[in-house]
Coordinates of C-alpha atoms in Angstrom, one line a residue:
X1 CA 0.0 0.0 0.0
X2 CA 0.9 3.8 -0.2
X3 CA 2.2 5.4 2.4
X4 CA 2.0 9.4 3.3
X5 CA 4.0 11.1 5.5
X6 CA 3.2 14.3 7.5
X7 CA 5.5 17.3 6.0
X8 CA 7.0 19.7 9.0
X9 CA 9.7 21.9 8.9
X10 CA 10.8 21.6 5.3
X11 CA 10.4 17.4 5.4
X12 CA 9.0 14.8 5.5
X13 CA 9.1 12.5 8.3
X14 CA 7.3 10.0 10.5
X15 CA 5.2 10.9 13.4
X16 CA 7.3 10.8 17.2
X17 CA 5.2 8.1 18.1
X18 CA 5.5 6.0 15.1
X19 CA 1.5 6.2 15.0
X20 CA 0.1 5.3 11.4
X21 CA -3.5 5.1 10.1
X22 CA -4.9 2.8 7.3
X23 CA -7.7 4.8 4.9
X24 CA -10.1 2.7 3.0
X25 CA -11.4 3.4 -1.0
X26 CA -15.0 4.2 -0.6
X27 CA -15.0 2.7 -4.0
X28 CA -14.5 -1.0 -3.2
X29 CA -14.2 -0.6 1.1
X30 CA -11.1 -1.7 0.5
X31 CA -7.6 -0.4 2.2
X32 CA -5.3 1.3 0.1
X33 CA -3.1 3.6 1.8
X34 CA -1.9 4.4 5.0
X35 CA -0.1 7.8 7.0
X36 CA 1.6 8.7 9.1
X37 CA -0.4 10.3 12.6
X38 CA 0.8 13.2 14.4
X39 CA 1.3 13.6 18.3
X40 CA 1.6 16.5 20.2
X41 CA 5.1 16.5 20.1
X42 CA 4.8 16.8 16.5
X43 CA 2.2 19.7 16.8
X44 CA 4.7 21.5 18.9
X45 CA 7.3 20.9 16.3
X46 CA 5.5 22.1 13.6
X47 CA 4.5 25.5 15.3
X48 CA 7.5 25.9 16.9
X49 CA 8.7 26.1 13.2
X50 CA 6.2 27.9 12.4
X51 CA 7.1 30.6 15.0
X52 CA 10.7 30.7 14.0
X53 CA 9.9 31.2 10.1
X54 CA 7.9 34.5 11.2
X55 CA 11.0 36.3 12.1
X56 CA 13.4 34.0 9.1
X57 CA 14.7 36.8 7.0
X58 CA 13.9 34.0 4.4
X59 CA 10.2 34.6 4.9
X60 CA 10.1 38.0 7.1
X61 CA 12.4 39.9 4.6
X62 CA 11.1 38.9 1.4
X63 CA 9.2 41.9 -0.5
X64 CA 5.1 41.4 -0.4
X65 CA 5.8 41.2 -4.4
X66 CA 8.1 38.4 -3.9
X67 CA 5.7 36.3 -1.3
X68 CA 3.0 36.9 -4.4
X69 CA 5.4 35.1 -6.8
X70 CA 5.5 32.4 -4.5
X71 CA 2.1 32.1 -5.0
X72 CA 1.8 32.2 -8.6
X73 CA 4.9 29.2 -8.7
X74 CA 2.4 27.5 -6.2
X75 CA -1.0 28.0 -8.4
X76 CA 1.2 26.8 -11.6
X77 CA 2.1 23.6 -10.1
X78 CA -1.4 22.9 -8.8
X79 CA -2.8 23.7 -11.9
X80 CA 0.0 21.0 -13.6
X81 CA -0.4 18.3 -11.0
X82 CA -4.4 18.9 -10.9
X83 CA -5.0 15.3 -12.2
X84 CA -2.6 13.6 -10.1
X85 CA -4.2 15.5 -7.1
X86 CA -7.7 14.5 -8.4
X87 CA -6.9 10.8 -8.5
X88 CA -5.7 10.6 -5.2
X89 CA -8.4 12.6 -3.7
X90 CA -11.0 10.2 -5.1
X91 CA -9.3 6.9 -4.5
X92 CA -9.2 8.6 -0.9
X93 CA -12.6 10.1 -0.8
X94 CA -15.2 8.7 -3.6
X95 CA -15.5 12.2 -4.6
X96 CA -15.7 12.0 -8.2
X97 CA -12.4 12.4 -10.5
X98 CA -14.3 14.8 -12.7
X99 CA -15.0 17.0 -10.1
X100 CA -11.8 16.5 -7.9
X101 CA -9.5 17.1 -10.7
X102 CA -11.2 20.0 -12.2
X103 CA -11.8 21.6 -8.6
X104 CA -8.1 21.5 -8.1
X105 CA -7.2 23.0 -11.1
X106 CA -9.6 25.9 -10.6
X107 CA -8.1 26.4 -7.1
X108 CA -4.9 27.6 -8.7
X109 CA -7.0 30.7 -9.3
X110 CA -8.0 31.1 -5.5
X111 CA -3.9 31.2 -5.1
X112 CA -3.5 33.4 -8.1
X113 CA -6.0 35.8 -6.8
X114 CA -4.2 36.1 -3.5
X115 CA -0.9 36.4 -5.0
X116 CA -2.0 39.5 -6.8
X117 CA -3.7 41.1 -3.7
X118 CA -0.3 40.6 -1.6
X119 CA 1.1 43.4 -2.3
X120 CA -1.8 45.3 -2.2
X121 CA -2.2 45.1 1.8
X122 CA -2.4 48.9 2.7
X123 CA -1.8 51.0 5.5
X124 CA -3.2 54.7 6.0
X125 CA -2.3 57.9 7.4
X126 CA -4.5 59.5 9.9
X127 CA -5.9 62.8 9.6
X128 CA -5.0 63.3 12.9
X129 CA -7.0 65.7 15.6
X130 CA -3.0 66.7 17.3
X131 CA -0.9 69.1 16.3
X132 CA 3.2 68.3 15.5
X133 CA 2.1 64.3 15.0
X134 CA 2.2 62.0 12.2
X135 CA -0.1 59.5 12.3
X136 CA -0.4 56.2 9.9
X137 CA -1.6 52.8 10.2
X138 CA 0.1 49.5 8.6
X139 CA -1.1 45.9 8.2
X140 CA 1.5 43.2 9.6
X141 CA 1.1 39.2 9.4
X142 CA -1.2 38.0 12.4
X143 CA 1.1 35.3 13.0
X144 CA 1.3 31.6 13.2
X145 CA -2.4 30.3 11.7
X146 CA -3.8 26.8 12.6
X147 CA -6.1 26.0 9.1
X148 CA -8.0 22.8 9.7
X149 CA -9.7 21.6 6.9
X150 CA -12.1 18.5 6.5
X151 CA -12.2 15.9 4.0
X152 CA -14.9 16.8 1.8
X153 CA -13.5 19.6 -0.4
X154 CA -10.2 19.7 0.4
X155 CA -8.1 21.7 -1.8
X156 CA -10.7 24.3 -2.6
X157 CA -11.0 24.4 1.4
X158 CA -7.0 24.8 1.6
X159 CA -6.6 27.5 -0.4
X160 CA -9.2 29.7 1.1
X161 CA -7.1 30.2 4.0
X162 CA -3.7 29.0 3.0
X163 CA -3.7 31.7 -0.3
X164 CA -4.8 34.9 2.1
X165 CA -2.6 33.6 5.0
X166 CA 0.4 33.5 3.3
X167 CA -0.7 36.7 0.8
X168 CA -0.1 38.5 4.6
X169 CA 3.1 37.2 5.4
X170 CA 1.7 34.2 8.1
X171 CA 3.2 31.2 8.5
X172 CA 0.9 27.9 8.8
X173 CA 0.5 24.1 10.1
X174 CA -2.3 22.8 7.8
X175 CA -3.9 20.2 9.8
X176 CA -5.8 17.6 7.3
X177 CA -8.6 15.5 8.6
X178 CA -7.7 11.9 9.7
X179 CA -10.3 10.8 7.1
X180 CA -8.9 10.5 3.9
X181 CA -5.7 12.8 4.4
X182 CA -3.8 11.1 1.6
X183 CA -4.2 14.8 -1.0
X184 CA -3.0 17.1 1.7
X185 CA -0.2 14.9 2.8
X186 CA 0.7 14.5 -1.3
X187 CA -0.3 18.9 -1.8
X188 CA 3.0 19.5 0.6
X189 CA 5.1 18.2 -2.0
X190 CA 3.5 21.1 -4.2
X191 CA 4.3 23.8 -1.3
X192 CA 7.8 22.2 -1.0
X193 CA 8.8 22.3 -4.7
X194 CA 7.0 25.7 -5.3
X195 CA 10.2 27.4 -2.9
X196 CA 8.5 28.3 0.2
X197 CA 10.9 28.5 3.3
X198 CA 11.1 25.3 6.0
X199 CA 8.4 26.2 8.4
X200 CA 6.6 28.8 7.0
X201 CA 3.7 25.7 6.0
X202 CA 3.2 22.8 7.4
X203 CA 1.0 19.5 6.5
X204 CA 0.1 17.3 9.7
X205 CA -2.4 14.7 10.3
X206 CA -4.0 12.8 13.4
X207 CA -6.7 12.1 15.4
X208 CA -8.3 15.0 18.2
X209 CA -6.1 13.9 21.5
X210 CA -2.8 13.7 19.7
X211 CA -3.1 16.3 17.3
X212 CA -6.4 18.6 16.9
X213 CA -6.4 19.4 20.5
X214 CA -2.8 20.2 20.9
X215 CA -2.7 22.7 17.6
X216 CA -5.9 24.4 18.2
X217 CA -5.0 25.1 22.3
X218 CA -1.1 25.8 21.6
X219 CA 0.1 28.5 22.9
X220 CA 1.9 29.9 19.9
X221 CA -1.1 29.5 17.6
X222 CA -2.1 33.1 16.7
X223 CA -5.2 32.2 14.2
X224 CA -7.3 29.4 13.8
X225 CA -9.1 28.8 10.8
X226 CA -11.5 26.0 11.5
X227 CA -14.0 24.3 8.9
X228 CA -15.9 21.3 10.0
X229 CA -19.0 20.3 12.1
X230 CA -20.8 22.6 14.8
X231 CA -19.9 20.2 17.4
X232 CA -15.7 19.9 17.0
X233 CA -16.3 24.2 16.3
X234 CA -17.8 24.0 19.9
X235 CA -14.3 22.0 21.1
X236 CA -12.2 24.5 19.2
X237 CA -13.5 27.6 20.7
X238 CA -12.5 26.3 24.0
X239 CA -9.2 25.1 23.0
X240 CA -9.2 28.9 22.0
X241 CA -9.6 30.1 25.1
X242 CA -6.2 28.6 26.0
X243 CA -4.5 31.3 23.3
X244 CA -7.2 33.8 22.8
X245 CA -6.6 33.0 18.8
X246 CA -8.8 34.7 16.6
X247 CA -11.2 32.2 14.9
X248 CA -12.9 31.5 11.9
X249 CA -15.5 29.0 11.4
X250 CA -16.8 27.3 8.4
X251 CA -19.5 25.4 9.4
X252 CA -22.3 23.2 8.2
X253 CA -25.6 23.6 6.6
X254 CA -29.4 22.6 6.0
X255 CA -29.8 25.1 2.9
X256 CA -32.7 26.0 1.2
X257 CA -33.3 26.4 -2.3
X258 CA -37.4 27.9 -2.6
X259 CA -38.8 27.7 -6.2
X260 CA -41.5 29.7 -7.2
X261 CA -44.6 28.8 -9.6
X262 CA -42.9 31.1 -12.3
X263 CA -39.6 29.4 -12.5
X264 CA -37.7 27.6 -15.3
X265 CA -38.7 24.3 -14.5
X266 CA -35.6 22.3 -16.1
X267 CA -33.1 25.3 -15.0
X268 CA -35.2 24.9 -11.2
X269 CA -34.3 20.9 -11.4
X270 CA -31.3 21.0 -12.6
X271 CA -30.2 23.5 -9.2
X272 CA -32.0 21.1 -7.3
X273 CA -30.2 18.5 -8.8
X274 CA -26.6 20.5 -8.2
X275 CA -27.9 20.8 -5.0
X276 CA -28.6 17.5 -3.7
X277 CA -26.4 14.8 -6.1
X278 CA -23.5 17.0 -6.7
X279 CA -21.0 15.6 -4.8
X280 CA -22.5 13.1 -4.3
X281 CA -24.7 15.6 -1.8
X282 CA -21.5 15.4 0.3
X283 CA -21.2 19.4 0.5
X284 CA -22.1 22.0 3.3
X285 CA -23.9 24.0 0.7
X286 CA -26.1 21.1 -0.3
X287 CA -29.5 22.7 -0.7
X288 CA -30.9 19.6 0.8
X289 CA -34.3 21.8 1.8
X290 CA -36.2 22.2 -1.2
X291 CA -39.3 24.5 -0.6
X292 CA -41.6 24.4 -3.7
X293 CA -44.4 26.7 -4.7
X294 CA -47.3 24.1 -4.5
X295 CA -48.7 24.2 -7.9
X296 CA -45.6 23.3 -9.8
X297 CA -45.0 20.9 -7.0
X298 CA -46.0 17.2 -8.8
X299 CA -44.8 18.4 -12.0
X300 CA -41.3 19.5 -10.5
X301 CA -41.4 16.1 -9.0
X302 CA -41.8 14.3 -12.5
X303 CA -39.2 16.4 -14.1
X304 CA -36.5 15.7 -11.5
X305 CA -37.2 11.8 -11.3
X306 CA -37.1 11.8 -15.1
X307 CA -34.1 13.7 -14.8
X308 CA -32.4 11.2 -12.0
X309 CA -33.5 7.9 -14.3
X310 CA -30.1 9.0 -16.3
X311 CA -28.0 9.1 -13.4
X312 CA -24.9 7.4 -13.1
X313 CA -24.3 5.7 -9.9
X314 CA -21.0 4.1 -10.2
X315 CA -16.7 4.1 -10.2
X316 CA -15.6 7.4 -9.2
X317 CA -12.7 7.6 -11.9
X318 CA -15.1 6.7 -14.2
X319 CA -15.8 10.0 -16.6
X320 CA -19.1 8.9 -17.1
X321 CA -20.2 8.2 -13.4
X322 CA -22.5 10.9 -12.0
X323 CA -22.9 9.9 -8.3
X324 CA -19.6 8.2 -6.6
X325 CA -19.6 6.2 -3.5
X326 CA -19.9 8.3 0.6
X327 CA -16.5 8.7 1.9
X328 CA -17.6 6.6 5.0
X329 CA -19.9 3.4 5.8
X330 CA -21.3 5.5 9.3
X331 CA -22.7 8.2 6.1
X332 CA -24.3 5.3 4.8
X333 CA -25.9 4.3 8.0
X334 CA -26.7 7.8 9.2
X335 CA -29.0 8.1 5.6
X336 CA -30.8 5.0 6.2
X337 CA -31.8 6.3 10.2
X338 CA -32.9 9.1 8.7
X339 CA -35.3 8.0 5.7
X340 CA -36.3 5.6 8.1
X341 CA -38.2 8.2 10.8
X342 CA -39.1 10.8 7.5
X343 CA -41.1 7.7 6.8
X344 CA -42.6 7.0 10.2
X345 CA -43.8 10.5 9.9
X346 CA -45.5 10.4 7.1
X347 CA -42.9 11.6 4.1
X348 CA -43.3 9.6 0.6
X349 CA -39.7 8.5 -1.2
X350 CA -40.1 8.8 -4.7
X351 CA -37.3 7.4 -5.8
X352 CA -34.1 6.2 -4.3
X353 CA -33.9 5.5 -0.4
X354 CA -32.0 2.4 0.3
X355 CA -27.6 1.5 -0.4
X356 CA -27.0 -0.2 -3.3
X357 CA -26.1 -3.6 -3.0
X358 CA -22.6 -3.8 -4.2
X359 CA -18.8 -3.3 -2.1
X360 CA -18.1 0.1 -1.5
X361 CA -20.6 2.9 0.3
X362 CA -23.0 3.6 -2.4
X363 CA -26.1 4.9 -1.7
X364 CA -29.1 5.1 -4.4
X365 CA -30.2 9.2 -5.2
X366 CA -33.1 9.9 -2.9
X367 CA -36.2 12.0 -3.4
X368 CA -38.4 12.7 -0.2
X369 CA -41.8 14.5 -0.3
X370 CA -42.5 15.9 2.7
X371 CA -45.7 17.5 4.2
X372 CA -44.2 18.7 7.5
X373 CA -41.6 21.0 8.4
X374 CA -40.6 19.2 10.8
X375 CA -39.7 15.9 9.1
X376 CA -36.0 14.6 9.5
X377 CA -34.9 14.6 6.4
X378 CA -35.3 18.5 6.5
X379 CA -33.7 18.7 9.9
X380 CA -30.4 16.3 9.9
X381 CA -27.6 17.2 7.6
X382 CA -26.7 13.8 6.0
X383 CA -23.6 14.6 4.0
X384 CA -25.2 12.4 1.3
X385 CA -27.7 12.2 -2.2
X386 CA -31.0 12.7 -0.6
X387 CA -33.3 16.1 -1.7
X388 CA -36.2 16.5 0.5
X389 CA -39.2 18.8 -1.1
X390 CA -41.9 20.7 1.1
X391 CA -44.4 22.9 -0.7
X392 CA -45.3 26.7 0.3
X393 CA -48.1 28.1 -0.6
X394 CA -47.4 32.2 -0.3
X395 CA -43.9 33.9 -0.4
X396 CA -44.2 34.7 3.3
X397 CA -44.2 31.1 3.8
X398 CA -41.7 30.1 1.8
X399 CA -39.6 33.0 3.5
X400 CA -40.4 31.6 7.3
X401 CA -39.7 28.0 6.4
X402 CA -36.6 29.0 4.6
X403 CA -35.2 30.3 7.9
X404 CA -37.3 28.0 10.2
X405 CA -33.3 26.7 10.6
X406 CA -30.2 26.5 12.8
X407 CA -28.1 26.7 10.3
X408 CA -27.2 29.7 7.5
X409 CA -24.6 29.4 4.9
X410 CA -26.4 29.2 1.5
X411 CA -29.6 29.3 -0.3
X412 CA -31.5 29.1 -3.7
X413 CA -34.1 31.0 -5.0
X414 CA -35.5 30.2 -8.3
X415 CA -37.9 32.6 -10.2
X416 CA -38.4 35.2 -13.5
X417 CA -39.3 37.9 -11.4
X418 CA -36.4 40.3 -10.7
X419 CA -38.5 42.4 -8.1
X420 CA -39.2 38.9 -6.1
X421 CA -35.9 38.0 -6.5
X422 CA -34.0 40.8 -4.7
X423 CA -37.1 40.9 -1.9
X424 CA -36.7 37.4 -1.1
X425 CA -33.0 37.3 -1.0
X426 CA -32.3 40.1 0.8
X427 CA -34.6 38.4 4.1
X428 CA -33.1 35.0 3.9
X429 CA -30.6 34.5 6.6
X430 CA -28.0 33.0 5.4
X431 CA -24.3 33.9 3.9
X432 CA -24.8 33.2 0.2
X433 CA -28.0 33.4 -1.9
X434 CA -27.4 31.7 -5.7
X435 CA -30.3 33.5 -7.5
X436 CA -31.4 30.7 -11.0
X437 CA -28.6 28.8 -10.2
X438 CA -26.6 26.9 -7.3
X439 CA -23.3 26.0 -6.3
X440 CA -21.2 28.3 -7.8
X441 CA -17.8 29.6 -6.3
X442 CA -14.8 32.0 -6.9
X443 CA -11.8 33.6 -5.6
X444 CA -13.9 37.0 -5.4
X445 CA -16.7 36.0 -3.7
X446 CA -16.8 35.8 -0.1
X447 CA -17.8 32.3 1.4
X448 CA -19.5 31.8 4.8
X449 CA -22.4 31.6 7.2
X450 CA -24.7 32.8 9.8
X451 CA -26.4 31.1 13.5
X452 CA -24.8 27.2 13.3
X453 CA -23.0 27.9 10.2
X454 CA -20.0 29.5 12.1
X455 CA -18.6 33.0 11.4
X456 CA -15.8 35.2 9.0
X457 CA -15.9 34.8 5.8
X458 CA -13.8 33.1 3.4
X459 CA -12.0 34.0 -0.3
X460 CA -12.8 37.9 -1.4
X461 CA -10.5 40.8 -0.8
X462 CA -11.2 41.5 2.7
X463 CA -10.1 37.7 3.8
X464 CA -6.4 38.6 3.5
X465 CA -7.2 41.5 5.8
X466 CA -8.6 38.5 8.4
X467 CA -5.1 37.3 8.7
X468 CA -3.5 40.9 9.4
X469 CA -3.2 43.4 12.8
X470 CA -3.8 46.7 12.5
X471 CA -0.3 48.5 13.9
X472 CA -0.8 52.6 14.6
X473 CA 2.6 54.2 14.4
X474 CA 2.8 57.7 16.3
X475 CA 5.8 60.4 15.1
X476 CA 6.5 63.7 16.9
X477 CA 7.1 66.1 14.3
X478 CA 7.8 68.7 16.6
X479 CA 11.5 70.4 17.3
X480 CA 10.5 70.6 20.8
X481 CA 11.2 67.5 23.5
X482 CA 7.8 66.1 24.4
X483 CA 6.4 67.9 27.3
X484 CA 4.8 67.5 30.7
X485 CA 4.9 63.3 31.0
X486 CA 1.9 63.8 33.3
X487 CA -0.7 64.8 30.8
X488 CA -2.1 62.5 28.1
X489 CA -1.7 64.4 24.6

């Protein structure tokens, strides 16, 4: 089998403890790699570095220009190892080669886009209400970040925080989840090769005692930068508390995507669609909540299931395959608990609703009519390819159920009316609103959440500025010595 190694310092190396993992292809459920786990010493060895590369004339005294060509050799050499990436994502994750591959080499743009902003980090100077001063402001690199990413989207996830931290001069220790790792730990070769100096990014893997806990409470860590679930955010904000790091959080969603009586019909279920079975549903922006006007409601049904009769279910490194396997068996079994009480409670599954009988963690495409709000399938975030529909009646309702959530990060609205457009987007609460379409992502926009679906946003201009402090500089002008010490000026 393969084996990965964790990347700190400027090599690669085993963990202190000699801890390794195995990681299973969701494909066929069987193992096909394993890598190497990191303890706390390891944590402390990677921030330690970390901390020394912030004041490493190697990394502190290059130009802002020169840390954005760094960045552009980096985006190049994602862009020309994008396949290679893809294939070991998928044999890791199930995610689709078609969409691991071609996510990776869009990253390189995320990098790109950061590399051009890093010189463009900007201080000011105060108008200031003193006479004889001169007053100005600059931006300096926050420090040492913490990025955790999760497993589901990993190199798009990466770069949001990795291309603005290092746009603003931080260093990092990019810790990859324990489930399916194998990218990250192959992406450090990328960040080694593109020139970057030892310690100013490191790659480390492990489980939460030996490694998440440690980074996320160590002393040292200036940032954190945390996507995941709502419960491990809960754990990192009081690991947190042991540094006072400033945090980010990227968390999970139940999204809505409402679809009024005047909509495209094949544009609405194709979003739907995007929404639910991209991925294999596997994404926190699945629009797994679909509220639909209820006159188009049967006839939105027929066109989606006659849609989903030509889905591919099948190899993810298979160009033709539409749907890959879950990353993990306990998806699998979370679905099935699920459908299981949506049905007690009186939803109808149209088509789908069961694993398919075959090795791997493949489960069917799912479609759930629902009559009450309140059914599970609209409540639980199942990380898989079920689309639950509930129909509205007024745009008031739709509104209400549309926030009727814990959660915040994106949501749908499908109509031809501009007017209705604007008015319903502007009162749903959540971070992102795809207006006739769904899914859709760039450097430029920013990315994030509101209530359970964390806080800070993500990719835009103003993220570099997240991984920045604010330093006021004060100059006496004056030719006089400053005067009575006792009296604030």
């Amino acid at each position: 089998m393969q084996h990965f190694q964790l990347f700190i310092d400027g090599a690669f190396c085993e963990g202190a403890t000699s801890q390794t993992m195995t990681t299973q292809n969701p494909a066929t459920g069987q193992d096909w790699a394993t890598f190497a786990c990191a303890s706390a010493q390891d944590v402390d060895r990677a921030v330690g570095a970390a901390k020394r590369a912030l004041d490493d004339p190697a990394w502190r005294g290059l130009s802002q220009t020169a840390r954005g060509k760094l960045l552009y050799k980096l985006a190049d050499l994602i862009e020309a190892n994008a396949e290679h990436l893809g294939r070991i994502e998928t044999t890791d994750s199930g995610k689709l080669l078609a969409e691991t591959a071609t996510q990776t080499r869009y990253v390189g743009d995320y990098y790109r886009y950061y590399a051009g902003l890093a010189d463009k980090i900007e201080g000011a100077v105060l108008p200031i209400d003193k006479p004889d001063m001169h007053v100005f402001t600059r931006r300096e690199p926050i420090g040492v970040v913490a990025a955790v990413v999760p497993w589901n989207a990993q190199m798009f996830l990466t770069a949001t925080k990795l291309g603005p931290a290092l746009a603003a001069g931080c260093t990092v220790v990019l810790k990859a989840s324990e489930v399916a790792p194998a990218p990250m730990l192959e992406f450090a070769r990328l960040i080694a090769e593109a020139g970057f100096p030892a310690g100013v990014v490191s790659v480390i893997t492990g489980d939460a005692e030996g490694c998440a806990i440690p980074l996320t409470r160590h002393p040292d860590v200036d940032r954190i930068a945390f996507t995941g679930g709502p419960e491990t955010a809960r754990h990192v904000i009081r690991n947190s508390a042991e540094n006072f790091a400033v945090t980010s959080l990227e968390l999970g969603g139940k999204s809505p995507i409402i679809v009024f009586e005047d909509a495209d019909l094949d544009g609405a279920a194709n979003g739907l669609i995007a929404g639910n079975f991209g991925a294999s549903g596997q994404s926190c922006v699945a629009g797994s909540r679909g509220l639909i006007h209820r006159p188009i409601l049967k006839a939105l049904i027929e066109r989606i299931a006659e849609k989903a009769a030509g889905i591919v279910v099948g190899d993810p490194l298979d160009g033709t395959t539409h749907i890959g396997p879950l990353c993990t068996k306990a998806q699998v079994a979370k679905i099935g608990d699920t459908l299981a009480k949506a049905r007690s409670q009186g939803a109808t599954i149209h088509f789908g609703g069961a694993p398919l009988e075959r090795d791997g963690n493949y489960m069917a495409p799912t479609l759930v009519e629902c009559a009450d709000p309140d059914t599970e399938t609209l409540k639980v975030e199942m990380f898989g390819p079920v689309m639950s529909l509930l129909p509205f009646d007024t745009e008031e309702e739709a509104i209400a159920l549309a926030n009727h959530s814990d959660f915040g990060l994106g949501s749908g609205v499908f109509t031809r009316d501009l007017a209705r457009a604007h008015r319903v987007s502007s009162r749903l609460r959540s971070g992102i609103c795809w207006v006739n379409t769904y899914r859709a992502i760039s450097p430029i926009a920013p990315f994030g959440g509101f209530n359970q679906s964390g806080y800070g946003r993500e990719a835009g201009a103003e993220a570099v500025l997240d991984y920045t402090r604010t330093k006021t500089v004060w100059i006496n002008t004056s030719e006089q010595p400053m005067a009575n010490p006792f009296v604030m000026r």
